[in-house]
JSON list of C-alpha atoms in Angstrom, two decimals:
[
{"chain": "A", "resi": 1, "resn": "MET", "atom": "CA", "xyz": [60.51, 16.43, 19.88]},
{"chain": "A", "resi": 2, "resn": "ASN", "atom": "CA", "xyz": [60.50, 14.96, 23.39]},
{"chain": "A", "resi": 3, "resn": "ALA", "atom": "CA", "xyz": [63.65, 13.39, 24.76]},
{"chain": "A", "resi": 4, "resn": "ARG", "atom": "CA", "xyz": [63.54, 9.60, 24.32]},
{"chain": "A", "resi": 5, "resn": "LEU", "atom": "CA", "xyz": [66.52, 8.00, 26.03]},
{"chain": "A", "resi": 6, "resn": "ALA", "atom": "CA", "xyz": [67.95, 4.51, 25.74]},
{"chain": "A", "resi": 7, "resn": "LEU", "atom": "CA", "xyz": [69.81, 3.29, 28.83]},
{"chain": "A", "resi": 8, "resn": "THR", "atom": "CA", "xyz": [72.12, 0.31, 28.64]},
{"chain": "A", "resi": 9, "resn": "MET", "atom": "CA", "xyz": [72.10, -2.35, 31.34]},
{"chain": "A", "resi": 10, "resn": "ARG", "atom": "CA", "xyz": [74.61, -4.39, 33.30]},
{"chain": "A", "resi": 11, "resn": "VAL", "atom": "CA", "xyz": [74.65, -8.20, 33.21]},
{"chain": "A", "resi": 12, "resn": "THR", "atom": "CA", "xyz": [73.87, -10.17, 36.36]},
{"chain": "A", "resi": 13, "resn": "GLU", "atom": "CA", "xyz": [73.99, -13.88, 37.15]},
{"chain": "A", "resi": 14, "resn": "ALA", "atom": "CA", "xyz": [71.18, -14.94, 39.47]},
{"chain": "A", "resi": 15, "resn": "PRO", "atom": "CA", "xyz": [72.19, -17.51, 42.11]},
{"chain": "A", "resi": 16, "resn": "GLY", "atom": "CA", "xyz": [70.37, -20.78, 41.60]},
{"chain": "A", "resi": 17, "resn": "HIS", "atom": "CA", "xyz": [69.40, -20.00, 38.01]},
{"chain": "A", "resi": 18, "resn": "ALA", "atom": "CA", "xyz": [71.38, -21.04, 34.94]},
{"chain": "A", "resi": 19, "resn": "GLU", "atom": "CA", "xyz": [70.76, -17.78, 33.13]},
{"chain": "A", "resi": 20, "resn": "ARG", "atom": "CA", "xyz": [72.16, -14.31, 32.76]},
{"chain": "A", "resi": 21, "resn": "ARG", "atom": "CA", "xyz": [69.92, -11.32, 33.33]},
{"chain": "A", "resi": 22, "resn": "ASP", "atom": "CA", "xyz": [70.07, -7.68, 32.29]},
{"chain": "A", "resi": 23, "resn": "ALA", "atom": "CA", "xyz": [69.60, -5.17, 35.10]},
{"chain": "A", "resi": 24, "resn": "LEU", "atom": "CA", "xyz": [69.31, -1.42, 35.59]},
{"chain": "A", "resi": 25, "resn": "ALA", "atom": "CA", "xyz": [69.67, 0.23, 38.99]},
{"chain": "A", "resi": 26, "resn": "GLN", "atom": "CA", "xyz": [66.43, 1.77, 40.24]},
{"chain": "A", "resi": 27, "resn": "ASP", "atom": "CA", "xyz": [68.47, 4.90, 40.98]},
{"chain": "A", "resi": 28, "resn": "TRP", "atom": "CA", "xyz": [68.24, 5.78, 37.30]},
{"chain": "A", "resi": 29, "resn": "GLY", "atom": "CA", "xyz": [64.45, 6.09, 37.27]},
{"chain": "A", "resi": 30, "resn": "ARG", "atom": "CA", "xyz": [64.51, 8.38, 40.29]},
{"chain": "A", "resi": 31, "resn": "PHE", "atom": "CA", "xyz": [67.32, 10.51, 38.87]},
{"chain": "A", "resi": 32, "resn": "LEU", "atom": "CA", "xyz": [65.68, 10.92, 35.47]},
{"chain": "A", "resi": 33, "resn": "ALA", "atom": "CA", "xyz": [62.37, 11.91, 37.08]},
{"chain": "A", "resi": 34, "resn": "VAL", "atom": "CA", "xyz": [64.20, 14.89, 38.60]},
{"chain": "A", "resi": 35, "resn": "ALA", "atom": "CA", "xyz": [66.72, 15.74, 35.88]},
{"chain": "A", "resi": 36, "resn": "LEU", "atom": "CA", "xyz": [64.48, 15.19, 32.84]},
{"chain": "A", "resi": 37, "resn": "PRO", "atom": "CA", "xyz": [60.89, 14.93, 34.10]},
{"chain": "A", "resi": 38, "resn": "GLY", "atom": "CA", "xyz": [59.38, 15.11, 30.60]},
{"chain": "A", "resi": 39, "resn": "ALA", "atom": "CA", "xyz": [61.60, 12.45, 29.06]},
{"chain": "A", "resi": 40, "resn": "ALA", "atom": "CA", "xyz": [60.62, 8.95, 28.05]},
{"chain": "A", "resi": 41, "resn": "TRP", "atom": "CA", "xyz": [63.30, 6.34, 28.68]},
{"chain": "A", "resi": 42, "resn": "LEU", "atom": "CA", "xyz": [63.85, 2.73, 27.78]},
{"chain": "A", "resi": 43, "resn": "PRO", "atom": "CA", "xyz": [66.23, 0.14, 29.29]},
{"chain": "A", "resi": 44, "resn": "ILE", "atom": "CA", "xyz": [67.91, -1.59, 26.36]},
{"chain": "A", "resi": 45, "resn": "PRO", "atom": "CA", "xyz": [68.70, -5.33, 26.62]},
{"chain": "A", "resi": 46, "resn": "ASN", "atom": "CA", "xyz": [72.12, -6.69, 25.78]},
{"chain": "A", "resi": 47, "resn": "ALA", "atom": "CA", "xyz": [71.13, -7.94, 22.35]},
{"chain": "A", "resi": 48, "resn": "GLY", "atom": "CA", "xyz": [74.01, -6.77, 20.16]},
{"chain": "A", "resi": 49, "resn": "ASP", "atom": "CA", "xyz": [72.78, -5.30, 16.88]},
{"chain": "A", "resi": 50, "resn": "GLY", "atom": "CA", "xyz": [69.24, -6.12, 17.98]},
{"chain": "A", "resi": 51, "resn": "ALA", "atom": "CA", "xyz": [69.53, -3.30, 20.52]},
{"chain": "A", "resi": 52, "resn": "VAL", "atom": "CA", "xyz": [69.95, -0.83, 17.66]},
{"chain": "A", "resi": 53, "resn": "ARG", "atom": "CA", "xyz": [66.79, -2.07, 15.98]},
{"chain": "A", "resi": 54, "resn": "LEU", "atom": "CA", "xyz": [64.92, -1.68, 19.26]},
{"chain": "A", "resi": 55, "resn": "ALA", "atom": "CA", "xyz": [66.26, 1.86, 19.74]},
{"chain": "A", "resi": 56, "resn": "GLU", "atom": "CA", "xyz": [65.19, 2.77, 16.22]},
{"chain": "A", "resi": 57, "resn": "ALA", "atom": "CA", "xyz": [61.73, 1.26, 16.71]},
{"chain": "A", "resi": 58, "resn": "HIS", "atom": "CA", "xyz": [61.23, 3.47, 19.77]},
{"chain": "A", "resi": 59, "resn": "ALA", "atom": "CA", "xyz": [62.58, 6.61, 18.07]},
{"chain": "A", "resi": 60, "resn": "VAL", "atom": "CA", "xyz": [65.40, 6.98, 20.60]},
{"chain": "A", "resi": 61, "resn": "ASN", "atom": "CA", "xyz": [67.17, 10.34, 20.38]},
{"chain": "A", "resi": 62, "resn": "GLY", "atom": "CA", "xyz": [69.55, 10.11, 23.34]},
{"chain": "A", "resi": 63, "resn": "LEU", "atom": "CA", "xyz": [71.85, 7.37, 24.66]},
{"chain": "A", "resi": 64, "resn": "VAL", "atom": "CA", "xyz": [73.10, 6.76, 28.20]},
{"chain": "A", "resi": 65, "resn": "LEU", "atom": "CA", "xyz": [75.84, 4.15, 28.60]},
{"chain": "A", "resi": 66, "resn": "THR", "atom": "CA", "xyz": [75.48, 3.21, 32.26]},
{"chain": "A", "resi": 67, "resn": "GLY", "atom": "CA", "xyz": [77.93, 1.76, 34.79]},
{"chain": "A", "resi": 68, "resn": "GLY", "atom": "CA", "xyz": [78.73, -1.73, 36.04]},
{"chain": "A", "resi": 69, "resn": "ASP", "atom": "CA", "xyz": [80.83, -4.55, 34.57]},
{"chain": "A", "resi": 70, "resn": "ASP", "atom": "CA", "xyz": [84.36, -4.06, 33.24]},
{"chain": "A", "resi": 71, "resn": "TRP", "atom": "CA", "xyz": [84.89, -4.13, 29.49]},
{"chain": "A", "resi": 72, "resn": "GLY", "atom": "CA", "xyz": [85.64, -7.69, 28.35]},
{"chain": "A", "resi": 73, "resn": "VAL", "atom": "CA", "xyz": [83.76, -9.49, 31.12]},
{"chain": "A", "resi": 74, "resn": "PHE", "atom": "CA", "xyz": [80.43, -9.91, 29.31]},
{"chain": "A", "resi": 75, "resn": "PRO", "atom": "CA", "xyz": [80.83, -9.98, 25.51]},
{"chain": "A", "resi": 76, "resn": "GLU", "atom": "CA", "xyz": [77.12, -9.48, 24.94]},
{"chain": "A", "resi": 77, "resn": "ARG", "atom": "CA", "xyz": [77.21, -6.16, 26.76]},
{"chain": "A", "resi": 78, "resn": "ASP", "atom": "CA", "xyz": [80.38, -5.05, 24.97]},
{"chain": "A", "resi": 79, "resn": "ALA", "atom": "CA", "xyz": [78.81, -5.83, 21.59]},
{"chain": "A", "resi": 80, "resn": "THR", "atom": "CA", "xyz": [75.56, -4.07, 22.49]},
{"chain": "A", "resi": 81, "resn": "GLU", "atom": "CA", "xyz": [77.19, -0.86, 23.67]},
{"chain": "A", "resi": 82, "resn": "ALA", "atom": "CA", "xyz": [79.62, -0.79, 20.76]},
{"chain": "A", "resi": 83, "resn": "ALA", "atom": "CA", "xyz": [76.73, -1.13, 18.30]},
{"chain": "A", "resi": 84, "resn": "LEU", "atom": "CA", "xyz": [74.66, 1.54, 20.05]},
{"chain": "A", "resi": 85, "resn": "PHE", "atom": "CA", "xyz": [77.57, 3.96, 20.27]},
{"chain": "A", "resi": 86, "resn": "HIS", "atom": "CA", "xyz": [78.42, 3.67, 16.58]},
{"chain": "A", "resi": 87, "resn": "TRP", "atom": "CA", "xyz": [74.72, 4.02, 15.72]},
{"chain": "A", "resi": 88, "resn": "ALA", "atom": "CA", "xyz": [74.42, 7.17, 17.86]},
{"chain": "A", "resi": 89, "resn": "MET", "atom": "CA", "xyz": [77.58, 8.68, 16.41]},
{"chain": "A", "resi": 90, "resn": "ALA", "atom": "CA", "xyz": [76.39, 8.11, 12.85]},
{"chain": "A", "resi": 91, "resn": "ARG", "atom": "CA", "xyz": [73.12, 9.95, 13.62]},
{"chain": "A", "resi": 92, "resn": "ASP", "atom": "CA", "xyz": [74.51, 12.74, 15.83]},
{"chain": "A", "resi": 93, "resn": "ILE", "atom": "CA", "xyz": [72.54, 11.43, 18.80]},
{"chain": "A", "resi": 94, "resn": "PRO", "atom": "CA", "xyz": [73.73, 12.78, 22.18]},
{"chain": "A", "resi": 95, "resn": "VAL", "atom": "CA", "xyz": [75.64, 10.27, 24.32]},
{"chain": "A", "resi": 96, "resn": "LEU", "atom": "CA", "xyz": [76.44, 10.30, 28.04]},
{"chain": "A", "resi": 97, "resn": "GLY", "atom": "CA", "xyz": [78.81, 7.67, 29.41]},
{"chain": "A", "resi": 98, "resn": "VAL", "atom": "CA", "xyz": [78.72, 7.04, 33.16]},
{"chain": "A", "resi": 99, "resn": "CYS", "atom": "CA", "xyz": [81.63, 5.20, 34.84]},
{"chain": "A", "resi": 100, "resn": "ARG", "atom": "CA", "xyz": [81.98, 2.10, 32.64]},
{"chain": "A", "resi": 101, "resn": "GLY", "atom": "CA", "xyz": [80.05, 4.03, 29.98]},
{"chain": "A", "resi": 102, "resn": "ALA", "atom": "CA", "xyz": [82.76, 6.70, 29.91]},
{"chain": "A", "resi": 103, "resn": "GLN", "atom": "CA", "xyz": [85.35, 3.95, 29.54]},
{"chain": "A", "resi": 104, "resn": "VAL", "atom": "CA", "xyz": [83.36, 2.51, 26.63]},
{"chain": "A", "resi": 105, "resn": "ILE", "atom": "CA", "xyz": [83.36, 5.86, 24.82]},
{"chain": "A", "resi": 106, "resn": "ASN", "atom": "CA", "xyz": [87.09, 6.18, 25.36]},
{"chain": "A", "resi": 107, "resn": "HIS", "atom": "CA", "xyz": [87.65, 2.62, 24.15]},
{"chain": "A", "resi": 108, "resn": "MET", "atom": "CA", "xyz": [85.48, 3.09, 21.05]},
{"chain": "A", "resi": 109, "resn": "LEU", "atom": "CA", "xyz": [87.47, 6.18, 20.09]},
{"chain": "A", "resi": 110, "resn": "GLY", "atom": "CA", "xyz": [90.88, 4.60, 20.50]},
{"chain": "A", "resi": 111, "resn": "GLY", "atom": "CA", "xyz": [91.72, 5.09, 24.19]},
{"chain": "A", "resi": 112, "resn": "SER", "atom": "CA", "xyz": [92.49, 2.58, 26.94]},
{"chain": "A", "resi": 113, "resn": "THR", "atom": "CA", "xyz": [92.30, 2.04, 30.72]},
{"chain": "A", "resi": 114, "resn": "ARG", "atom": "CA", "xyz": [94.36, 0.50, 33.48]},
{"chain": "A", "resi": 115, "resn": "ALA", "atom": "CA", "xyz": [93.54, -1.04, 36.83]},
{"chain": "A", "resi": 116, "resn": "THR", "atom": "CA", "xyz": [94.02, 0.92, 40.03]},
{"chain": "A", "resi": 117, "resn": "ASP", "atom": "CA", "xyz": [94.75, -0.29, 43.55]},
{"chain": "A", "resi": 118, "resn": "GLY", "atom": "CA", "xyz": [91.41, 1.24, 44.54]},
{"chain": "A", "resi": 119, "resn": "GLY", "atom": "CA", "xyz": [92.68, 3.62, 47.20]},
{"chain": "A", "resi": 120, "resn": "VAL", "atom": "CA", "xyz": [91.44, 6.77, 45.45]},
{"chain": "A", "resi": 121, "resn": "HIS", "atom": "CA", "xyz": [88.52, 5.39, 43.48]},
{"chain": "A", "resi": 122, "resn": "ALA", "atom": "CA", "xyz": [86.82, 2.35, 45.02]},
{"chain": "A", "resi": 123, "resn": "GLY", "atom": "CA", "xyz": [83.84, 3.21, 47.22]},
{"chain": "A", "resi": 124, "resn": "THR", "atom": "CA", "xyz": [85.02, 6.68, 48.19]},
{"chain": "A", "resi": 125, "resn": "ARG", "atom": "CA", "xyz": [84.54, 10.36, 47.47]},
{"chain": "A", "resi": 126, "resn": "HIS", "atom": "CA", "xyz": [87.12, 12.80, 46.21]},
{"chain": "A", "resi": 127, "resn": "PRO", "atom": "CA", "xyz": [87.49, 16.35, 44.86]},
{"chain": "A", "resi": 128, "resn": "LEU", "atom": "CA", "xyz": [88.02, 17.19, 41.20]},
{"chain": "A", "resi": 129, "resn": "THR", "atom": "CA", "xyz": [90.98, 19.22, 39.99]},
{"chain": "A", "resi": 130, "resn": "GLU", "atom": "CA", "xyz": [91.61, 21.08, 36.73]},
{"chain": "A", "resi": 131, "resn": "ARG", "atom": "CA", "xyz": [87.84, 21.08, 36.39]},
{"chain": "A", "resi": 132, "resn": "GLN", "atom": "CA", "xyz": [85.52, 22.94, 34.06]},
{"chain": "A", "resi": 133, "resn": "ASP", "atom": "CA", "xyz": [82.55, 24.91, 35.36]},
{"chain": "A", "resi": 134, "resn": "TRP", "atom": "CA", "xyz": [80.07, 22.19, 34.35]},
{"chain": "A", "resi": 135, "resn": "THR", "atom": "CA", "xyz": [81.63, 19.58, 36.67]},
{"chain": "A", "resi": 136, "resn": "PRO", "atom": "CA", "xyz": [80.99, 19.25, 40.42]},
{"chain": "A", "resi": 137, "resn": "GLU", "atom": "CA", "xyz": [83.64, 20.19, 42.98]},
{"chain": "A", "resi": 138, "resn": "ASP", "atom": "CA", "xyz": [83.67, 16.65, 44.39]},
{"chain": "A", "resi": 139, "resn": "VAL", "atom": "CA", "xyz": [82.23, 13.32, 43.28]},
{"chain": "A", "resi": 140, "resn": "ASN", "atom": "CA", "xyz": [81.45, 9.77, 44.35]},
{"chain": "A", "resi": 141, "resn": "SER", "atom": "CA", "xyz": [83.78, 7.08, 43.04]},
{"chain": "A", "resi": 142, "resn": "TYR", "atom": "CA", "xyz": [83.21, 3.36, 42.54]},
{"chain": "A", "resi": 143, "resn": "HIS", "atom": "CA", "xyz": [85.40, 2.37, 39.60]},
{"chain": "A", "resi": 144, "resn": "ARG", "atom": "CA", "xyz": [88.35, -0.03, 39.47]},
{"chain": "A", "resi": 145, "resn": "LEU", "atom": "CA", "xyz": [89.65, 0.97, 36.05]},
{"chain": "A", "resi": 146, "resn": "VAL", "atom": "CA", "xyz": [91.04, 4.46, 35.49]},
{"chain": "A", "resi": 147, "resn": "LEU", "atom": "CA", "xyz": [91.93, 6.68, 32.53]},
{"chain": "A", "resi": 148, "resn": "ALA", "atom": "CA", "xyz": [95.43, 8.07, 32.75]},
{"chain": "A", "resi": 149, "resn": "ARG", "atom": "CA", "xyz": [95.87, 11.24, 30.71]},
{"chain": "A", "resi": 150, "resn": "ASP", "atom": "CA", "xyz": [97.93, 9.44, 28.10]},
{"chain": "A", "resi": 151, "resn": "MET", "atom": "CA", "xyz": [95.19, 6.78, 27.82]},
{"chain": "A", "resi": 152, "resn": "LEU", "atom": "CA", "xyz": [92.49, 9.25, 26.81]},
{"chain": "A", "resi": 153, "resn": "ALA", "atom": "CA", "xyz": [91.55, 8.90, 23.14]},
{"chain": "A", "resi": 154, "resn": "PRO", "atom": "CA", "xyz": [93.30, 11.64, 21.12]},
{"chain": "A", "resi": 155, "resn": "VAL", "atom": "CA", "xyz": [89.98, 13.09, 19.92]},
{"chain": "A", "resi": 156, "resn": "LEU", "atom": "CA", "xyz": [88.67, 13.58, 23.49]},
{"chain": "A", "resi": 157, "resn": "VAL", "atom": "CA", "xyz": [89.33, 16.57, 25.77]},
{"chain": "A", "resi": 158, "resn": "SER", "atom": "CA", "xyz": [89.73, 16.18, 29.53]},
{"chain": "A", "resi": 159, "resn": "ASP", "atom": "CA", "xyz": [87.37, 18.29, 31.66]},
{"chain": "A", "resi": 160, "resn": "ALA", "atom": "CA", "xyz": [88.31, 17.20, 35.20]},
{"chain": "A", "resi": 161, "resn": "LEU", "atom": "CA", "xyz": [90.90, 15.11, 37.03]},
{"chain": "A", "resi": 162, "resn": "ALA", "atom": "CA", "xyz": [90.95, 13.02, 40.20]},
{"chain": "A", "resi": 163, "resn": "PRO", "atom": "CA", "xyz": [93.56, 13.77, 42.89]},
{"chain": "A", "resi": 164, "resn": "ASP", "atom": "CA", "xyz": [95.80, 11.05, 41.40]},
{"chain": "A", "resi": 165, "resn": "GLY", "atom": "CA", "xyz": [95.82, 12.84, 38.04]},
{"chain": "A", "resi": 166, "resn": "THR", "atom": "CA", "xyz": [93.54, 10.41, 36.20]},
{"chain": "A", "resi": 167, "resn": "VAL", "atom": "CA", "xyz": [90.74, 11.71, 33.99]},
{"chain": "A", "resi": 168, "resn": "GLU", "atom": "CA", "xyz": [87.29, 11.96, 35.61]},
{"chain": "A", "resi": 169, "resn": "ALA", "atom": "CA", "xyz": [85.36, 13.77, 32.86]},
{"chain": "A", "resi": 170, "resn": "PHE", "atom": "CA", "xyz": [85.78, 14.46, 29.17]},
{"chain": "A", "resi": 171, "resn": "HIS", "atom": "CA", "xyz": [83.93, 15.56, 26.05]},
{"chain": "A", "resi": 172, "resn": "LEU", "atom": "CA", "xyz": [84.20, 15.11, 22.30]},
{"chain": "A", "resi": 173, "resn": "PRO", "atom": "CA", "xyz": [84.56, 18.56, 20.70]},
{"chain": "A", "resi": 174, "resn": "GLY", "atom": "CA", "xyz": [81.89, 19.43, 18.20]},
{"chain": "A", "resi": 175, "resn": "ARG", "atom": "CA", "xyz": [79.61, 16.60, 19.33]},
{"chain": "A", "resi": 176, "resn": "ARG", "atom": "CA", "xyz": [77.20, 16.05, 22.23]},
{"chain": "A", "resi": 177, "resn": "VAL", "atom": "CA", "xyz": [79.30, 13.24, 23.70]},
{"chain": "A", "resi": 178, "resn": "VAL", "atom": "CA", "xyz": [80.34, 13.42, 27.37]},
{"chain": "A", "resi": 179, "resn": "GLY", "atom": "CA", "xyz": [81.88, 10.90, 29.75]},
{"chain": "A", "resi": 180, "resn": "VAL", "atom": "CA", "xyz": [81.99, 11.07, 33.57]},
{"chain": "A", "resi": 181, "resn": "LEU", "atom": "CA", "xyz": [83.57, 8.52, 35.87]},
{"chain": "A", "resi": 182, "resn": "TRP", "atom": "CA", "xyz": [81.25, 9.25, 38.80]},
{"chain": "A", "resi": 183, "resn": "HIS", "atom": "CA", "xyz": [77.61, 8.17, 39.20]},
{"chain": "A", "resi": 184, "resn": "PRO", "atom": "CA", "xyz": [75.20, 11.15, 39.09]},
{"chain": "A", "resi": 185, "resn": "GLU", "atom": "CA", "xyz": [72.26, 8.80, 39.72]},
{"chain": "A", "resi": 186, "resn": "ARG", "atom": "CA", "xyz": [73.72, 7.78, 43.09]},
{"chain": "A", "resi": 187, "resn": "GLU", "atom": "CA", "xyz": [73.97, 11.29, 44.56]},
{"chain": "A", "resi": 188, "resn": "HIS", "atom": "CA", "xyz": [71.52, 12.23, 47.33]},
{"chain": "A", "resi": 189, "resn": "PRO", "atom": "CA", "xyz": [70.48, 14.94, 46.89]},
{"chain": "A", "resi": 190, "resn": "TYR", "atom": "CA", "xyz": [71.20, 15.06, 43.17]},
{"chain": "A", "resi": 191, "resn": "GLY", "atom": "CA", "xyz": [73.95, 17.44, 42.17]},
{"chain": "A", "resi": 192, "resn": "ALA", "atom": "CA", "xyz": [73.04, 20.67, 40.42]},
{"chain": "A", "resi": 193, "resn": "CYS", "atom": "CA", "xyz": [75.90, 20.20, 37.96]},
{"chain": "A", "resi": 194, "resn": "ASP", "atom": "CA", "xyz": [74.75, 16.68, 37.11]},
{"chain": "A", "resi": 195, "resn": "VAL", "atom": "CA", "xyz": [71.15, 17.78, 36.52]},
{"chain": "A", "resi": 196, "resn": "ALA", "atom": "CA", "xyz": [72.34, 20.68, 34.36]},
{"chain": "A", "resi": 197, "resn": "LEU", "atom": "CA", "xyz": [74.51, 18.31, 32.31]},
{"chain": "A", "resi": 198, "resn": "MET", "atom": "CA", "xyz": [71.55, 16.01, 31.62]},
{"chain": "A", "resi": 199, "resn": "GLN", "atom": "CA", "xyz": [69.41, 18.94, 30.57]},
{"chain": "A", "resi": 200, "resn": "ARG", "atom": "CA", "xyz": [72.15, 20.41, 28.36]},
{"chain": "A", "resi": 201, "resn": "LEU", "atom": "CA", "xyz": [72.70, 17.10, 26.57]},
{"chain": "A", "resi": 202, "resn": "PHE", "atom": "CA", "xyz": [69.15, 15.84, 26.30]},
{"chain": "A", "resi": 203, "resn": "THR", "atom": "CA", "xyz": [66.63, 18.69, 26.43]},
{"chain": "A", "resi": 204, "resn": "PRO", "atom": "CA", "xyz": [64.15, 18.63, 23.52]},
{"chain": "A", "resi": 205, "resn": "GLU", "atom": "CA", "xyz": [65.26, 22.09, 22.38]},
{"chain": "A", "resi": 206, "resn": "GLN", "atom": "CA", "xyz": [68.71, 20.71, 21.61]},
{"chain": "A", "resi": 207, "resn": "ILE", "atom": "CA", "xyz": [67.74, 17.34, 20.12]}
]
């Protein structure tokens, strides 16, 4: 079976228009063309439970919770990603959470976050410590909310830390569920570890 990924989208408000819009960074299309060239992928609108019906209609077998927007800012996105995550968990569908997406996984499984002053994480790059072999040595960083070790959901295992001791990567033992706080789609060139992670989670042989 070919990999068929659903990617969630951020919410934007267009100046001069009284409407909200769903958006996905073009970086994702370029990254997926390199990391998973044989995969089909579908941006999923913020439609709550309707997003699950759309994923089922398109035979989705992998879920990427993308970055952008803090939890609680746009209820429609929160509801959509919560519904998709529970749907994926119930069907043993692989899940990757990127930045906000990692925070969503942690939140769904009972963890929490806190705000940071931004010195280590906002628009910078930093090394990883206490890292596993599958993580890069250093990563980009754009997030405002961080996961302190004691805020990581009890069922999750930390795989890498930032220099300030906050969690930068984790996995759910026994399941194909991984969260990273950096943006693999924004790396140029793309990181070998990030490409390998995508292939390990979403290759057809493993789905």
